[in-house]
Amino acid sequence: MAVEALGKGMCLSCNTRRDASLELRRCSSSAIELGRSWSRFLGRRLVVGSTRGKPLGSGNLGFISAQMSLSVRKSVKWWEKFLHPNMKVIDSAQDLVDTLSEAGDKLVIVDFFSPGCGGCRALHPKICQFAEMNPNVLFPQINHEQHKSMCYSLNVHVLPFFKFYRGAEGRLCSFSCTNATIKKFKDALAKHNADRCSLSPAKGLEESELMALAANGDLSFNYTPKAPVPVPNLHDASSEKTPANPMLPLHRNPWFFQDIEEKSLATAQG
């Protein structure tokens, strides 16, 4: 009898524990579902919490509080990878103008790309390598999808595309380049990155480029066209002057030359 009672007590104890465990799991799931309704984003972290001090189940399970903290990792876009301090994303046309003017005598290579351009994505790691090997060269980037009007004003119609600027010379060259024609980029970088010093201010964008940006509303500035330099007309007879000989007096009376001719004839006859 004692053994039978003990066995029944053990079975009852096991069943009670099993039921309590199932009830605890069920209430925990309810707590998590309830906590989701209180979720909110704080910056880059998703904080999920539940109410504290409120009963979530019945019986003698008491109070259950749940709090979850989930980190939401921001996906890094391919054009944001492997960037170096001398690489920056251009936000506007004015930002591009300021970048070129503040570069001084440094070589500036403007990189035009598009997120959906396969050639741009394939070439990006190599451009980052060039930026790392040439810290004195600036590599500003312009997203074509975000700045279509600005790219149109700068005559960028194929991607990837590069424009080289430096100091007082302004724009040096511009061309499209891919992995297959990367030698063109290397040659231009080696040619225009030679050591030199210019005391003149940076020229920046060409006058035609500035006018196109202003016409499309990408740039606003007060432009004063330069006054044309007068060119003398070499075929104008009035502008030609016979240099005066200080040793010979100028006689504007035509009778003076007639008297000289008559005296010369009289002397010859005599």
PDB file of C-alpha atoms in Angstrom:
ATOM      1  CA  MET A   1       0.000   0.000   0.000  1.00  0.00           C
ATOM      2  CA  ALA A   2       2.793   2.345   0.875  1.00  0.00           C
ATOM      3  CA  VAL A   3       4.566   1.564  -2.390  1.00  0.00           C
ATOM      4  CA  GLU A   4       1.354   2.091  -4.363  1.00  0.00           C
ATOM      5  CA  ALA A   5       0.682   5.418  -2.645  1.00  0.00           C
ATOM      6  CA  LEU A   6       4.254   6.517  -3.265  1.00  0.00           C
ATOM      7  CA  GLY A   7       3.956   5.607  -6.927  1.00  0.00           C
ATOM      8  CA  LYS A   8       0.718   7.545  -7.272  1.00  0.00           C
ATOM      9  CA  GLY A   9       2.323  10.536  -5.563  1.00  0.00           C
ATOM     10  CA  MET A  10       5.295  10.448  -7.930  1.00  0.00           C
ATOM     11  CA  CYS A  11       3.008  10.273 -10.956  1.00  0.00           C
ATOM     12  CA  LEU A  12       0.939  13.138  -9.641  1.00  0.00           C
ATOM     13  CA  SER A  13       4.063  15.154  -8.992  1.00  0.00           C
ATOM     14  CA  CYS A  14       5.357  14.495 -12.522  1.00  0.00           C
ATOM     15  CA  ASN A  15       2.036  15.408 -14.102  1.00  0.00           C
ATOM     16  CA  THR A  16       1.854  18.600 -12.046  1.00  0.00           C
ATOM     17  CA  ARG A  17       5.371  19.628 -13.092  1.00  0.00           C
ATOM     18  CA  ARG A  18       4.635  18.850 -16.734  1.00  0.00           C
ATOM     19  CA  ASP A  19       1.433  20.902 -16.657  1.00  0.00           C
ATOM     20  CA  ALA A  20       3.183  23.764 -14.902  1.00  0.00           C
ATOM     21  CA  SER A  21       5.967  23.733 -17.489  1.00  0.00           C
ATOM     22  CA  LEU A  22       3.473  23.822 -20.369  1.00  0.00           C
ATOM     23  CA  GLU A  23       1.541  26.629 -18.682  1.00  0.00           C
ATOM     24  CA  LEU A  24       4.758  28.607 -18.181  1.00  0.00           C
ATOM     25  CA  ARG A  25       5.713  28.248 -21.844  1.00  0.00           C
ATOM     26  CA  ARG A  26       2.236  29.299 -22.932  1.00  0.00           C
ATOM     27  CA  CYS A  27       2.296  32.363 -20.715  1.00  0.00           C
ATOM     28  CA  SER A  28       5.800  33.279 -21.853  1.00  0.00           C
ATOM     29  CA  SER A  29       4.635  33.195 -25.467  1.00  0.00           C
ATOM     30  CA  SER A  30       1.702  35.405 -24.521  1.00  0.00           C
ATOM     31  CA  ALA A  31       4.075  37.801 -22.806  1.00  0.00           C
ATOM     32  CA  ILE A  32       6.265  38.047 -25.899  1.00  0.00           C
ATOM     33  CA  GLU A  33       3.231  38.658 -28.135  1.00  0.00           C
ATOM     34  CA  LEU A  34       2.011  41.317 -25.750  1.00  0.00           C
ATOM     35  CA  GLY A  35       5.462  42.851 -25.615  1.00  0.00           C
ATOM     36  CA  ARG A  36       5.562  43.203 -29.358  1.00  0.00           C
ATOM     37  CA  SER A  37       2.710  45.649 -29.197  1.00  0.00           C
ATOM     38  CA  TRP A  38       4.913  47.882 -27.041  1.00  0.00           C
ATOM     39  CA  SER A  39       7.874  47.704 -29.409  1.00  0.00           C
ATOM     40  CA  ARG A  40       9.441  50.860 -30.729  1.00  0.00           C
ATOM     41  CA  PHE A  41      12.526  51.837 -32.673  1.00  0.00           C
ATOM     42  CA  LEU A  42      15.154  53.851 -30.852  1.00  0.00           C
ATOM     43  CA  GLY A  43      17.840  54.845 -33.364  1.00  0.00           C
ATOM     44  CA  ARG A  44      19.302  51.635 -34.751  1.00  0.00           C
ATOM     45  CA  ARG A  45      18.073  49.420 -31.925  1.00  0.00           C
ATOM     46  CA  LEU A  46      14.688  47.796 -31.718  1.00  0.00           C
ATOM     47  CA  VAL A  47      13.676  47.667 -28.049  1.00  0.00           C
ATOM     48  CA  VAL A  48      10.798  45.333 -27.312  1.00  0.00           C
ATOM     49  CA  GLY A  49       9.291  45.477 -23.795  1.00  0.00           C
ATOM     50  CA  SER A  50       6.190  44.362 -21.946  1.00  0.00           C
ATOM     51  CA  THR A  51       4.217  45.860 -19.103  1.00  0.00           C
ATOM     52  CA  ARG A  52       5.599  45.262 -15.650  1.00  0.00           C
ATOM     53  CA  GLY A  53       3.492  44.384 -12.645  1.00  0.00           C
ATOM     54  CA  LYS A  54       0.474  43.053 -14.549  1.00  0.00           C
ATOM     55  CA  PRO A  55      -0.672  39.420 -14.336  1.00  0.00           C
ATOM     56  CA  LEU A  56      -0.224  37.530 -17.579  1.00  0.00           C
ATOM     57  CA  GLY A  57      -1.555  34.159 -16.520  1.00  0.00           C
ATOM     58  CA  SER A  58      -3.870  32.522 -14.051  1.00  0.00           C
ATOM     59  CA  GLY A  59      -3.196  30.353 -11.056  1.00  0.00           C
ATOM     60  CA  ASN A  60      -0.211  30.584  -8.815  1.00  0.00           C
ATOM     61  CA  LEU A  61       2.309  31.443 -11.576  1.00  0.00           C
ATOM     62  CA  GLY A  62       2.542  35.047 -10.373  1.00  0.00           C
ATOM     63  CA  PHE A  63       3.643  37.880 -12.594  1.00  0.00           C
ATOM     64  CA  ILE A  64       5.814  37.519 -15.681  1.00  0.00           C
ATOM     65  CA  SER A  65       7.632  40.400 -17.289  1.00  0.00           C
ATOM     66  CA  ALA A  66       9.481  40.112 -20.574  1.00  0.00           C
ATOM     67  CA  GLN A  67      11.910  42.465 -22.209  1.00  0.00           C
ATOM     68  CA  MET A  68      13.728  41.879 -25.418  1.00  0.00           C
ATOM     69  CA  SER A  69      16.415  43.879 -27.139  1.00  0.00           C
ATOM     70  CA  LEU A  70      17.026  43.174 -30.787  1.00  0.00           C
ATOM     71  CA  SER A  71      19.812  44.819 -32.701  1.00  0.00           C
ATOM     72  CA  VAL A  72      18.832  45.842 -36.199  1.00  0.00           C
ATOM     73  CA  ARG A  73      21.942  45.912 -38.340  1.00  0.00           C
ATOM     74  CA  LYS A  74      21.905  48.463 -41.109  1.00  0.00           C
ATOM     75  CA  SER A  75      22.892  46.951 -44.439  1.00  0.00           C
ATOM     76  CA  VAL A  76      25.909  48.660 -45.982  1.00  0.00           C
ATOM     77  CA  LYS A  77      25.477  49.540 -49.651  1.00  0.00           C
ATOM     78  CA  TRP A  78      28.219  48.577 -52.064  1.00  0.00           C
ATOM     79  CA  TRP A  79      29.257  52.169 -52.820  1.00  0.00           C
ATOM     80  CA  GLU A  80      29.671  52.808 -49.092  1.00  0.00           C
ATOM     81  CA  LYS A  81      32.190  49.985 -48.637  1.00  0.00           C
ATOM     82  CA  PHE A  82      35.984  50.373 -48.511  1.00  0.00           C
ATOM     83  CA  LEU A  83      35.791  54.191 -48.399  1.00  0.00           C
ATOM     84  CA  HIS A  84      38.869  56.213 -47.411  1.00  0.00           C
ATOM     85  CA  PRO A  85      39.243  59.716 -45.937  1.00  0.00           C
ATOM     86  CA  ASN A  86      39.892  61.221 -49.382  1.00  0.00           C
ATOM     87  CA  MET A  87      36.575  59.848 -50.699  1.00  0.00           C
ATOM     88  CA  LYS A  88      33.238  61.590 -50.120  1.00  0.00           C
ATOM     89  CA  VAL A  89      29.698  61.525 -51.503  1.00  0.00           C
ATOM     90  CA  ILE A  90      28.582  64.782 -53.138  1.00  0.00           C
ATOM     91  CA  ASP A  91      25.211  65.969 -51.840  1.00  0.00           C
ATOM     92  CA  SER A  92      24.502  68.844 -54.252  1.00  0.00           C
ATOM     93  CA  ALA A  93      25.922  70.944 -57.066  1.00  0.00           C
ATOM     94  CA  GLN A  94      27.051  73.563 -54.552  1.00  0.00           C
ATOM     95  CA  ASP A  95      28.883  70.833 -52.643  1.00  0.00           C
ATOM     96  CA  LEU A  96      30.729  69.904 -55.836  1.00  0.00           C
ATOM     97  CA  VAL A  97      31.663  73.537 -56.513  1.00  0.00           C
ATOM     98  CA  ASP A  98      32.950  73.960 -52.955  1.00  0.00           C
ATOM     99  CA  THR A  99      34.921  70.710 -53.107  1.00  0.00           C
ATOM    100  CA  LEU A 100      36.716  71.771 -56.293  1.00  0.00           C
ATOM    101  CA  SER A 101      37.439  75.298 -55.055  1.00  0.00           C
ATOM    102  CA  GLU A 102      38.756  74.087 -51.691  1.00  0.00           C
ATOM    103  CA  ALA A 103      40.972  71.415 -53.263  1.00  0.00           C
ATOM    104  CA  GLY A 104      43.624  73.965 -54.206  1.00  0.00           C
ATOM    105  CA  ASP A 105      46.272  72.373 -56.422  1.00  0.00           C
ATOM    106  CA  LYS A 106      45.230  68.790 -55.614  1.00  0.00           C
ATOM    107  CA  LEU A 107      44.011  66.468 -58.325  1.00  0.00           C
ATOM    108  CA  VAL A 108      40.257  65.842 -58.074  1.00  0.00           C
ATOM    109  CA  ILE A 109      38.688  62.829 -59.797  1.00  0.00           C
ATOM    110  CA  VAL A 110      34.893  63.015 -59.799  1.00  0.00           C
ATOM    111  CA  ASP A 111      33.335  59.543 -59.937  1.00  0.00           C
ATOM    112  CA  PHE A 112      29.826  59.306 -61.417  1.00  0.00           C
ATOM    113  CA  PHE A 113      28.047  56.032 -60.552  1.00  0.00           C
ATOM    114  CA  SER A 114      24.612  54.461 -60.215  1.00  0.00           C
ATOM    115  CA  PRO A 115      23.489  51.842 -57.662  1.00  0.00           C
ATOM    116  CA  GLY A 116      22.070  49.662 -60.444  1.00  0.00           C
ATOM    117  CA  CYS A 117      25.170  49.892 -62.676  1.00  0.00           C
ATOM    118  CA  GLY A 118      27.007  46.570 -62.764  1.00  0.00           C
ATOM    119  CA  GLY A 119      30.144  48.117 -64.212  1.00  0.00           C
ATOM    120  CA  CYS A 120      30.201  50.741 -61.443  1.00  0.00           C
ATOM    121  CA  ARG A 121      29.893  48.076 -58.778  1.00  0.00           C
ATOM    122  CA  ALA A 122      32.655  45.943 -60.283  1.00  0.00           C
ATOM    123  CA  LEU A 123      35.004  48.923 -60.608  1.00  0.00           C
ATOM    124  CA  HIS A 124      34.355  50.361 -57.127  1.00  0.00           C
ATOM    125  CA  PRO A 125      36.924  48.203 -55.226  1.00  0.00           C
ATOM    126  CA  LYS A 126      39.692  49.241 -57.622  1.00  0.00           C
ATOM    127  CA  ILE A 127      38.804  52.922 -57.321  1.00  0.00           C
ATOM    128  CA  CYS A 128      39.041  52.516 -53.548  1.00  0.00           C
ATOM    129  CA  GLN A 129      42.492  50.953 -53.989  1.00  0.00           C
ATOM    130  CA  PHE A 130      43.618  53.940 -56.064  1.00  0.00           C
ATOM    131  CA  ALA A 131      42.289  56.270 -53.368  1.00  0.00           C
ATOM    132  CA  GLU A 132      44.258  54.372 -50.732  1.00  0.00           C
ATOM    133  CA  MET A 133      47.472  54.479 -52.775  1.00  0.00           C
ATOM    134  CA  ASN A 134      47.038  58.203 -53.594  1.00  0.00           C
ATOM    135  CA  PRO A 135      45.959  59.969 -50.373  1.00  0.00           C
ATOM    136  CA  ASN A 136      46.750  63.383 -51.904  1.00  0.00           C
ATOM    137  CA  VAL A 137      44.094  62.876 -54.621  1.00  0.00           C
ATOM    138  CA  LEU A 138      40.414  63.577 -53.904  1.00  0.00           C
ATOM    139  CA  PHE A 139      37.750  61.131 -55.104  1.00  0.00           C
ATOM    140  CA  PRO A 140      34.282  62.718 -54.745  1.00  0.00           C
ATOM    141  CA  GLN A 141      31.374  60.496 -55.792  1.00  0.00           C
ATOM    142  CA  ILE A 142      28.085  61.540 -57.405  1.00  0.00           C
ATOM    143  CA  ASN A 143      25.076  59.220 -57.355  1.00  0.00           C
ATOM    144  CA  HIS A 144      23.391  59.486 -60.740  1.00  0.00           C
ATOM    145  CA  GLU A 145      20.051  58.221 -59.401  1.00  0.00           C
ATOM    146  CA  GLN A 146      19.892  61.040 -56.846  1.00  0.00           C
ATOM    147  CA  HIS A 147      21.328  63.807 -59.053  1.00  0.00           C
ATOM    148  CA  LYS A 148      20.129  63.107 -62.602  1.00  0.00           C
ATOM    149  CA  SER A 149      19.670  66.790 -63.427  1.00  0.00           C
ATOM    150  CA  MET A 150      23.176  67.664 -62.251  1.00  0.00           C
ATOM    151  CA  CYS A 151      24.696  64.794 -64.243  1.00  0.00           C
ATOM    152  CA  TYR A 152      22.794  65.923 -67.335  1.00  0.00           C
ATOM    153  CA  SER A 153      24.128  69.462 -66.896  1.00  0.00           C
ATOM    154  CA  LEU A 154      27.667  68.077 -66.664  1.00  0.00           C
ATOM    155  CA  ASN A 155      27.195  66.053 -69.893  1.00  0.00           C
ATOM    156  CA  VAL A 156      27.354  62.683 -68.149  1.00  0.00           C
ATOM    157  CA  HIS A 157      25.363  60.235 -70.293  1.00  0.00           C
ATOM    158  CA  VAL A 158      27.216  56.933 -69.712  1.00  0.00           C
ATOM    159  CA  LEU A 159      28.356  55.186 -66.536  1.00  0.00           C
ATOM    160  CA  PRO A 160      30.785  54.755 -64.930  1.00  0.00           C
ATOM    161  CA  PHE A 161      32.186  58.171 -65.838  1.00  0.00           C
ATOM    162  CA  PHE A 162      35.130  60.192 -64.503  1.00  0.00           C
ATOM    163  CA  LYS A 163      36.120  63.867 -64.689  1.00  0.00           C
ATOM    164  CA  PHE A 164      39.628  65.048 -63.779  1.00  0.00           C
ATOM    165  CA  TYR A 165      40.132  68.571 -62.358  1.00  0.00           C
ATOM    166  CA  ARG A 166      43.209  70.250 -60.959  1.00  0.00           C
ATOM    167  CA  GLY A 167      44.018  73.714 -59.693  1.00  0.00           C
ATOM    168  CA  ALA A 168      44.098  76.651 -62.066  1.00  0.00           C
ATOM    169  CA  GLU A 169      43.865  74.382 -65.123  1.00  0.00           C
ATOM    170  CA  GLY A 170      40.331  73.325 -64.283  1.00  0.00           C
ATOM    171  CA  ARG A 171      39.051  70.294 -66.138  1.00  0.00           C
ATOM    172  CA  LEU A 172      41.853  68.171 -67.550  1.00  0.00           C
ATOM    173  CA  CYS A 173      40.003  65.250 -69.132  1.00  0.00           C
ATOM    174  CA  SER A 174      36.840  63.178 -68.869  1.00  0.00           C
ATOM    175  CA  PHE A 175      36.029  59.659 -70.044  1.00  0.00           C
ATOM    176  CA  SER A 176      34.113  56.472 -69.303  1.00  0.00           C
ATOM    177  CA  CYS A 177      36.022  53.519 -67.914  1.00  0.00           C
ATOM    178  CA  THR A 178      35.358  49.893 -66.919  1.00  0.00           C
ATOM    179  CA  ASN A 179      37.459  47.015 -65.627  1.00  0.00           C
ATOM    180  CA  ALA A 180      38.367  46.142 -69.217  1.00  0.00           C
ATOM    181  CA  THR A 181      39.735  49.649 -69.869  1.00  0.00           C
ATOM    182  CA  ILE A 182      41.195  50.350 -66.415  1.00  0.00           C
ATOM    183  CA  LYS A 183      44.561  51.181 -68.030  1.00  0.00           C
ATOM    184  CA  LYS A 184      43.034  54.424 -69.300  1.00  0.00           C
ATOM    185  CA  PHE A 185      42.300  55.440 -65.720  1.00  0.00           C
ATOM    186  CA  LYS A 186      45.795  54.472 -64.529  1.00  0.00           C
ATOM    187  CA  ASP A 187      47.479  56.461 -67.299  1.00  0.00           C
ATOM    188  CA  ALA A 188      45.392  59.576 -66.633  1.00  0.00           C
ATOM    189  CA  LEU A 189      46.085  59.325 -62.891  1.00  0.00           C
ATOM    190  CA  ALA A 190      49.832  59.018 -63.448  1.00  0.00           C
ATOM    191  CA  LYS A 191      49.877  61.871 -65.988  1.00  0.00           C
ATOM    192  CA  HIS A 192      47.888  64.456 -64.037  1.00  0.00           C
ATOM    193  CA  ASN A 193      49.161  63.578 -60.552  1.00  0.00           C
ATOM    194  CA  ALA A 194      52.699  64.717 -61.240  1.00  0.00           C
ATOM    195  CA  ASP A 195      54.370  66.951 -58.666  1.00  0.00           C
ATOM    196  CA  ARG A 196      53.848  70.619 -59.443  1.00  0.00           C
ATOM    197  CA  CYS A 197      52.843  73.799 -57.715  1.00  0.00           C
ATOM    198  CA  SER A 198      50.425  76.464 -58.897  1.00  0.00           C
ATOM    199  CA  LEU A 199      49.957  79.770 -57.098  1.00  0.00           C
ATOM    200  CA  SER A 200      46.730  80.621 -58.922  1.00  0.00           C
ATOM    201  CA  PRO A 201      43.359  79.773 -57.346  1.00  0.00           C
ATOM    202  CA  ALA A 202      41.517  76.623 -58.372  1.00  0.00           C
ATOM    203  CA  LYS A 203      39.358  77.096 -61.454  1.00  0.00           C
ATOM    204  CA  GLY A 204      36.837  74.357 -60.711  1.00  0.00           C
ATOM    205  CA  LEU A 205      33.986  73.775 -63.129  1.00  0.00           C
ATOM    206  CA  GLU A 206      33.990  75.216 -66.614  1.00  0.00           C
ATOM    207  CA  GLU A 207      31.912  78.303 -67.311  1.00  0.00           C
ATOM    208  CA  SER A 208      29.609  76.286 -69.579  1.00  0.00           C
ATOM    209  CA  GLU A 209      29.079  73.729 -66.815  1.00  0.00           C
ATOM    210  CA  LEU A 210      28.197  76.427 -64.285  1.00  0.00           C
ATOM    211  CA  MET A 211      25.736  78.016 -66.696  1.00  0.00           C
ATOM    212  CA  ALA A 212      24.083  74.635 -67.396  1.00  0.00           C
ATOM    213  CA  LEU A 213      23.738  73.907 -63.674  1.00  0.00           C
ATOM    214  CA  ALA A 214      22.194  77.324 -63.093  1.00  0.00           C
ATOM    215  CA  ALA A 215      19.828  76.926 -66.042  1.00  0.00           C
ATOM    216  CA  ASN A 216      18.516  73.600 -64.680  1.00  0.00           C
ATOM    217  CA  GLY A 217      18.071  75.013 -61.184  1.00  0.00           C
ATOM    218  CA  ASP A 218      20.809  72.878 -59.621  1.00  0.00           C
ATOM    219  CA  LEU A 219      22.921  75.913 -58.756  1.00  0.00           C
ATOM    220  CA  SER A 220      22.024  79.495 -57.931  1.00  0.00           C
ATOM    221  CA  PHE A 221      24.543  82.315 -58.179  1.00  0.00           C
ATOM    222  CA  ASN A 222      24.895  85.817 -59.558  1.00  0.00           C
ATOM    223  CA  TYR A 223      26.839  85.567 -62.771  1.00  0.00           C
ATOM    224  CA  THR A 224      28.396  88.615 -64.373  1.00  0.00           C
ATOM    225  CA  PRO A 225      29.677  87.902 -67.865  1.00  0.00           C
ATOM    226  CA  LYS A 226      33.140  89.124 -68.630  1.00  0.00           C
ATOM    227  CA  ALA A 227      33.390  92.255 -70.776  1.00  0.00           C
ATOM    228  CA  PRO A 228      34.762  91.446 -74.220  1.00  0.00           C
ATOM    229  CA  VAL A 229      38.282  92.664 -74.888  1.00  0.00           C
ATOM    230  CA  PRO A 230      38.325  95.077 -77.897  1.00  0.00           C
ATOM    231  CA  VAL A 231      40.352  93.772 -80.811  1.00  0.00           C
ATOM    232  CA  PRO A 232      41.924  96.403 -83.082  1.00  0.00           C
ATOM    233  CA  ASN A 233      40.941  96.267 -86.742  1.00  0.00           C
ATOM    234  CA  LEU A 234      44.139  95.916 -88.718  1.00  0.00           C
ATOM    235  CA  HIS A 235      42.395  96.707 -92.013  1.00  0.00           C
ATOM    236  CA  ASP A 236      41.123 100.080 -90.844  1.00  0.00           C
ATOM    237  CA  ALA A 237      43.161 102.819 -92.584  1.00  0.00           C
ATOM    238  CA  SER A 238      42.234 105.393 -89.973  1.00  0.00           C
ATOM    239  CA  SER A 239      43.971 103.355 -87.271  1.00  0.00           C
ATOM    240  CA  GLU A 240      47.249 103.293 -89.182  1.00  0.00           C
ATOM    241  CA  LYS A 241      49.567 106.148 -88.332  1.00  0.00           C
ATOM    242  CA  THR A 242      52.878 106.952 -89.965  1.00  0.00           C
ATOM    243  CA  PRO A 243      55.572 107.214 -87.302  1.00  0.00           C
ATOM    244  CA  ALA A 244      56.998 110.694 -87.164  1.00  0.00           C
ATOM    245  CA  ASN A 245      60.733 111.287 -87.667  1.00  0.00           C
ATOM    246  CA  PRO A 246      61.891 113.818 -85.069  1.00  0.00           C
ATOM    247  CA  MET A 247      64.734 114.912 -87.417  1.00  0.00           C
ATOM    248  CA  LEU A 248      62.428 115.956 -90.256  1.00  0.00           C
ATOM    249  CA  PRO A 249      59.678 118.526 -89.814  1.00  0.00           C
ATOM    250  CA  LEU A 250      56.273 117.623 -91.116  1.00  0.00           C
ATOM    251  CA  HIS A 251      54.795 120.058 -93.662  1.00  0.00           C
ATOM    252  CA  ARG A 252      51.110 119.627 -94.190  1.00  0.00           C
ATOM    253  CA  ASN A 253      50.957 122.392 -96.926  1.00  0.00           C
ATOM    254  CA  PRO A 254      50.837 120.698-100.348  1.00  0.00           C
ATOM    255  CA  TRP A 255      52.297 123.863-102.053  1.00  0.00           C
ATOM    256  CA  PHE A 256      55.526 123.243-100.175  1.00  0.00           C
ATOM    257  CA  PHE A 257      56.254 120.072-102.136  1.00  0.00           C
ATOM    258  CA  GLN A 258      55.232 121.796-105.423  1.00  0.00           C
ATOM    259  CA  ASP A 259      57.781 124.608-104.858  1.00  0.00           C
ATOM    260  CA  ILE A 260      60.499 122.033-104.251  1.00  0.00           C
ATOM    261  CA  GLU A 261      59.733 120.270-107.535  1.00  0.00           C
ATOM    262  CA  GLU A 262      59.784 123.589-109.543  1.00  0.00           C
ATOM    263  CA  LYS A 263      63.139 124.581-108.044  1.00  0.00           C
ATOM    264  CA  SER A 264      64.574 121.189-108.862  1.00  0.00           C
ATOM    265  CA  LEU A 265      63.486 121.479-112.537  1.00  0.00           C
ATOM    266  CA  ALA A 266      64.903 125.015-112.868  1.00  0.00           C
ATOM    267  CA  THR A 267      68.251 123.889-111.501  1.00  0.00           C
ATOM    268  CA  ALA A 268      68.369 120.974-113.915  1.00  0.00           C
ATOM    269  CA  GLN A 269      67.635 123.224-116.978  1.00  0.00           C
ATOM    270  CA  GLY A 270      70.195 125.785-115.960  1.00  0.00           C
TER     271      GLY A 270
END
